[in-house]
Amino acid sequence: NAGVTQTPKFRVLKTGQSMTLLCAQDMNHEYMYWYRQDPGMGLRLIHYSVGEGTTAKGEVPDGYNVSRLKKQNFLLGLESAAPSQTSVYFCASSTPASGGTINTGELFFGEGSRLTVL
Amino acid sequence: GQSLEQPSEVTAVEGAIVQINCTYQTSGFYGLSWYQQHDGGAPTFLSYNALDGLEETGRFSSFLSRSDSYGYLLLQELQMKDSASYFCAGLYNFNKFYFGSGTKLNVKP
């Protein structure tokens, strides 16, 4: 059981380049999230999705786009990378309690993707 | 986003008890989670409180008081391996989780 898998784990980009981070979960979770983590700061929510085909903005969405065409995958795109987007990116998933609609309150995280923009 | 406040750093000795506090904004709030993160690693889930009171899981306990907009994580019988960062995270409307900035716990021999 892989849980949440992120690819790539490391990437170096030049300013202005584009890239996509892929998050895949095999737990059939409804909800998926992209966070970024910078030194001395907590995790900040970029975008999230409450189901296949739906996405919404979080706290820091500017410069990022997302898509969730399949329930198990959540893609994060950077159209024109900037040095300010140098960060560690974490994908996470969660789910309602069995048979219900209330979130269990537990986030399952991927191992992180370390992105450097030069 | 919603703001959650927690101390930036705490130091304690092996075998001791430490409490990490977290205050949160109440609008749209459903519950409070706690996560542990070792340097270079991913956050891992410790506990979740949706109701007032104490939840105990081994050496770790978590508490929530909705009337005070406050919760805490209690770590007992501290071990060196508990040195890590600890984050509180609030679950809010539309299944959004917002995180505090983290508390770095230093456990000394």
Tab-separated table of C-alpha atoms in Angstrom:
chain	number	residue	atom	x	y	z
A	1	ASN	CA	0.000	0.000	0.000
A	2	ALA	CA	1.856	3.068	-1.284
A	3	GLY	CA	-0.434	5.723	0.268
A	4	VAL	CA	0.375	9.129	-1.254
A	5	THR	CA	3.125	9.288	-3.873
A	6	GLN	CA	4.631	12.479	-5.250
A	7	THR	CA	6.769	12.840	-8.358
A	8	PRO	CA	9.320	14.197	-8.876
A	9	LYS	CA	11.006	14.340	-5.478
A	10	PHE	CA	13.577	16.917	-6.542
A	11	ARG	CA	13.628	19.424	-9.380
A	12	VAL	CA	15.647	22.475	-10.347
A	13	LEU	CA	14.050	24.976	-12.708
A	14	LYS	CA	15.110	28.196	-14.325
A	15	THR	CA	12.939	31.286	-13.953
A	16	GLY	CA	10.141	31.220	-16.492
A	17	GLN	CA	10.128	27.463	-17.032
A	18	SER	CA	7.006	25.428	-16.458
A	19	MET	CA	6.527	22.112	-14.711
A	20	THR	CA	3.931	19.817	-13.210
A	21	LEU	CA	4.038	17.986	-9.893
A	22	LEU	CA	2.047	14.781	-9.762
A	23	CYS	CA	0.330	13.432	-6.671
A	24	ALA	CA	-1.222	9.976	-6.673
A	25	GLN	CA	-3.104	8.270	-3.833
A	26	ASP	CA	-4.310	4.688	-3.726
A	27	MET	CA	-6.629	4.988	-0.703
A	28	ASN	CA	-9.723	6.112	-2.625
A	29	HIS	CA	-9.741	9.379	-0.689
A	30	GLU	CA	-12.187	12.100	-1.656
A	31	TYR	CA	-10.167	15.130	-0.662
A	32	MET	CA	-6.720	16.136	-1.886
A	33	TYR	CA	-4.507	19.098	-1.088
A	34	TRP	CA	-1.336	20.840	-2.176
A	35	TYR	CA	0.722	22.664	0.444
A	36	ARG	CA	4.015	24.494	0.348
A	37	GLN	CA	6.414	24.669	3.276
A	38	ASP	CA	9.066	27.332	3.653
A	39	PRO	CA	11.679	27.555	6.446
A	40	GLY	CA	10.217	28.817	9.698
A	41	MET	CA	6.696	28.678	8.370
A	42	GLY	CA	3.992	26.134	8.593
A	43	LEU	CA	2.315	24.484	5.672
A	44	ARG	CA	0.345	26.886	3.526
A	45	LEU	CA	-2.563	25.644	1.452
A	46	ILE	CA	-2.170	26.315	-2.269
A	47	HIS	CA	-5.170	24.545	-3.819
A	48	TYR	CA	-7.409	21.717	-2.814
A	49	SER	CA	-10.035	19.395	-4.263
A	50	VAL	CA	-13.115	17.866	-2.668
A	51	GLY	CA	-13.758	15.435	-5.483
A	52	GLU	CA	-12.965	14.378	-9.019
A	53	GLY	CA	-13.315	17.286	-11.419
A	54	THR	CA	-13.451	19.936	-8.684
A	55	THR	CA	-10.720	22.264	-7.441
A	56	ALA	CA	-10.626	25.373	-5.267
A	57	LYS	CA	-8.130	28.017	-4.185
A	58	GLY	CA	-6.400	27.942	-0.830
A	59	GLU	CA	-4.345	30.615	0.948
A	60	VAL	CA	-1.573	31.098	-1.635
A	61	PRO	CA	-2.912	30.092	-5.089
A	62	ASP	CA	-1.227	32.748	-7.249
A	63	GLY	CA	1.214	31.333	-9.807
A	64	TYR	CA	-0.180	27.787	-9.537
A	65	ASN	CA	-2.857	25.802	-11.306
A	66	VAL	CA	-4.288	22.393	-10.472
A	67	SER	CA	-6.347	19.676	-12.042
A	68	ARG	CA	-8.073	16.573	-10.773
A	69	LEU	CA	-9.275	14.651	-13.781
A	70	LYS	CA	-9.120	11.325	-11.941
A	71	LYS	CA	-10.030	10.748	-8.298
A	72	GLN	CA	-6.638	9.293	-7.456
A	73	ASN	CA	-4.518	12.042	-9.049
A	74	PHE	CA	-4.023	15.715	-8.216
A	75	LEU	CA	-1.658	17.726	-10.404
A	76	LEU	CA	0.011	21.007	-9.460
A	77	GLY	CA	1.302	23.162	-12.301
A	78	LEU	CA	3.664	26.095	-12.376
A	79	GLU	CA	3.204	27.918	-15.675
A	80	SER	CA	6.120	30.349	-15.313
A	81	ALA	CA	8.313	29.515	-12.338
A	82	ALA	CA	9.685	32.307	-10.133
A	83	PRO	CA	12.408	32.165	-7.441
A	84	SER	CA	9.689	32.871	-4.838
A	85	GLN	CA	8.265	29.439	-5.654
A	86	THR	CA	11.387	27.708	-4.347
A	87	SER	CA	9.929	25.535	-1.621
A	88	VAL	CA	9.056	22.053	-0.474
A	89	TYR	CA	5.680	20.978	-1.807
A	90	PHE	CA	3.541	18.434	0.002
A	91	CYS	CA	0.497	16.681	-1.306
A	92	ALA	CA	-1.998	15.266	1.163
A	93	SER	CA	-5.302	13.447	1.136
A	94	SER	CA	-8.153	12.841	3.544
A	95	THR	CA	-11.547	11.224	3.555
A	96	PRO	CA	-14.923	11.257	5.307
A	97	ALA	CA	-15.468	8.748	8.069
A	98	SER	CA	-16.904	5.494	6.773
A	99	GLY	CA	-20.492	5.933	5.580
A	100	GLY	CA	-20.586	9.594	6.479
A	101	THR	CA	-19.710	13.056	5.237
A	102	ILE	CA	-17.633	14.326	8.153
A	103	ASN	CA	-13.895	14.416	7.623
A	104	THR	CA	-11.890	12.014	9.794
A	105	GLY	CA	-9.499	14.886	10.542
A	106	GLU	CA	-6.466	12.934	9.415
A	107	LEU	CA	-4.270	14.054	6.539
A	108	PHE	CA	-2.040	11.527	4.785
A	109	PHE	CA	1.043	13.174	3.307
A	110	GLY	CA	3.359	12.345	0.463
A	111	GLU	CA	7.126	12.509	0.994
A	112	GLY	CA	7.409	15.982	-0.504
A	113	SER	CA	8.850	17.503	-3.666
A	114	ARG	CA	11.791	19.858	-3.277
A	115	LEU	CA	11.707	22.531	-5.956
A	116	THR	CA	14.424	25.096	-6.583
A	117	VAL	CA	13.879	27.942	-9.039
A	118	LEU	CA	17.047	29.725	-10.129
B	1	GLY	CA	-6.797	31.547	5.503
B	2	GLN	CA	-7.409	30.927	9.150
B	3	SER	CA	-4.714	31.759	11.696
B	4	LEU	CA	-3.468	29.236	14.262
B	5	GLU	CA	-0.921	30.348	16.851
B	6	GLN	CA	1.592	28.129	18.611
B	7	PRO	CA	4.973	28.751	20.291
B	8	SER	CA	7.973	28.626	17.975
B	9	GLU	CA	10.242	26.537	20.177
B	10	VAL	CA	10.150	24.477	23.361
B	11	THR	CA	12.998	22.720	25.179
B	12	ALA	CA	12.622	19.907	27.695
B	13	VAL	CA	14.708	17.100	29.167
B	14	GLU	CA	14.393	13.407	28.530
B	15	GLY	CA	11.707	11.806	30.688
B	16	ALA	CA	9.866	15.067	31.278
B	17	ILE	CA	6.386	16.181	30.204
B	18	VAL	CA	5.853	19.005	27.725
B	19	GLN	CA	2.719	20.796	26.582
B	20	ILE	CA	2.438	22.579	23.230
B	21	ASN	CA	-0.437	25.023	23.004
B	22	CYS	CA	-2.415	26.153	19.987
B	23	THR	CA	-5.038	28.853	19.676
B	24	TYR	CA	-7.251	29.081	16.609
B	25	GLN	CA	-9.876	31.182	14.892
B	26	THR	CA	-13.381	29.870	15.403
B	27	SER	CA	-15.232	30.844	12.232
B	28	GLY	CA	-16.012	27.670	10.300
B	29	PHE	CA	-13.991	25.494	12.691
B	30	TYR	CA	-14.661	21.754	12.947
B	31	GLY	CA	-11.714	20.254	14.804
B	32	LEU	CA	-8.018	20.330	15.637
B	33	SER	CA	-5.322	17.925	14.436
B	34	TRP	CA	-1.686	17.519	15.458
B	35	TYR	CA	1.236	16.439	13.292
B	36	GLN	CA	4.866	15.548	13.919
B	37	GLN	CA	7.566	16.344	11.407
B	38	HIS	CA	11.209	15.337	11.653
B	39	ASP	CA	13.795	17.351	9.727
B	40	GLY	CA	13.638	16.488	6.038
B	41	GLY	CA	10.562	14.345	6.459
B	42	ALA	CA	6.857	14.579	5.835
B	43	PRO	CA	4.322	15.478	8.521
B	44	THR	CA	2.751	12.461	10.190
B	45	PHE	CA	-0.618	12.462	11.925
B	46	LEU	CA	-0.744	12.221	15.714
B	47	SER	CA	-4.310	12.983	16.787
B	48	TYR	CA	-7.575	14.751	16.029
B	49	ASN	CA	-10.079	16.349	18.411
B	50	ALA	CA	-13.540	17.200	17.144
B	51	LEU	CA	-15.088	17.358	20.614
B	52	ASP	CA	-14.017	19.032	23.846
B	53	GLY	CA	-11.832	16.953	26.090
B	54	LEU	CA	-8.756	14.817	26.175
B	55	GLU	CA	-7.761	12.146	23.654
B	56	GLU	CA	-4.968	9.807	24.720
B	57	THR	CA	-2.764	7.770	22.412
B	58	GLY	CA	0.111	6.173	24.252
B	59	ARG	CA	2.588	8.815	25.458
B	60	PHE	CA	0.788	11.524	23.494
B	61	SER	CA	-2.474	13.221	24.458
B	62	SER	CA	-4.390	16.044	22.826
B	63	PHE	CA	-6.946	18.372	24.337
B	64	LEU	CA	-9.542	20.730	22.898
B	65	SER	CA	-11.616	23.468	24.482
B	66	ARG	CA	-14.011	25.050	22.021
B	67	SER	CA	-15.163	27.657	24.509
B	68	ASP	CA	-11.559	28.904	24.837
B	69	SER	CA	-10.615	28.397	21.141
B	70	TYR	CA	-7.620	26.490	22.423
B	71	GLY	CA	-6.017	23.102	22.289
B	72	TYR	CA	-2.795	21.459	23.330
B	73	LEU	CA	-0.609	18.464	22.662
B	74	LEU	CA	0.859	16.773	25.724
B	75	LEU	CA	3.940	14.596	25.357
B	76	GLN	CA	4.887	12.436	28.334
B	77	GLU	CA	8.038	10.467	29.153
B	78	LEU	CA	9.946	12.426	26.558
B	79	GLN	CA	12.488	10.540	24.490
B	80	MET	CA	15.293	11.876	22.303
B	81	LYS	CA	13.422	10.670	19.230
B	82	ASP	CA	10.592	13.093	20.087
B	83	SER	CA	12.827	15.981	18.983
B	84	ALA	CA	10.909	17.276	15.966
B	85	SER	CA	8.536	20.012	14.890
B	86	TYR	CA	4.914	19.756	15.919
B	87	PHE	CA	2.094	21.425	14.025
B	88	CYS	CA	-1.489	22.062	14.949
B	89	ALA	CA	-3.929	22.121	12.054
B	90	GLY	CA	-7.528	23.273	12.109
B	91	LEU	CA	-10.198	21.614	9.997
B	92	TYR	CA	-12.517	24.259	8.604
B	93	ASN	CA	-15.464	24.631	6.244
B	94	PHE	CA	-15.258	22.823	2.906
B	95	ASN	CA	-12.739	20.330	4.325
B	96	LYS	CA	-9.877	22.807	4.386
B	97	PHE	CA	-6.988	22.270	6.796
B	98	TYR	CA	-4.985	25.307	7.949
B	99	PHE	CA	-1.712	24.886	9.814
B	100	GLY	CA	0.060	26.752	12.569
B	101	SER	CA	3.676	27.750	11.969
B	102	GLY	CA	4.987	24.876	14.060
B	103	THR	CA	6.717	24.330	17.397
B	104	LYS	CA	10.242	22.966	17.390
B	105	LEU	CA	10.724	20.609	20.338
B	106	ASN	CA	14.270	20.110	21.561
B	107	VAL	CA	14.705	17.161	23.917
B	108	LYS	CA	17.940	17.237	25.906
B	109	PRO	CA	19.574	14.347	27.754
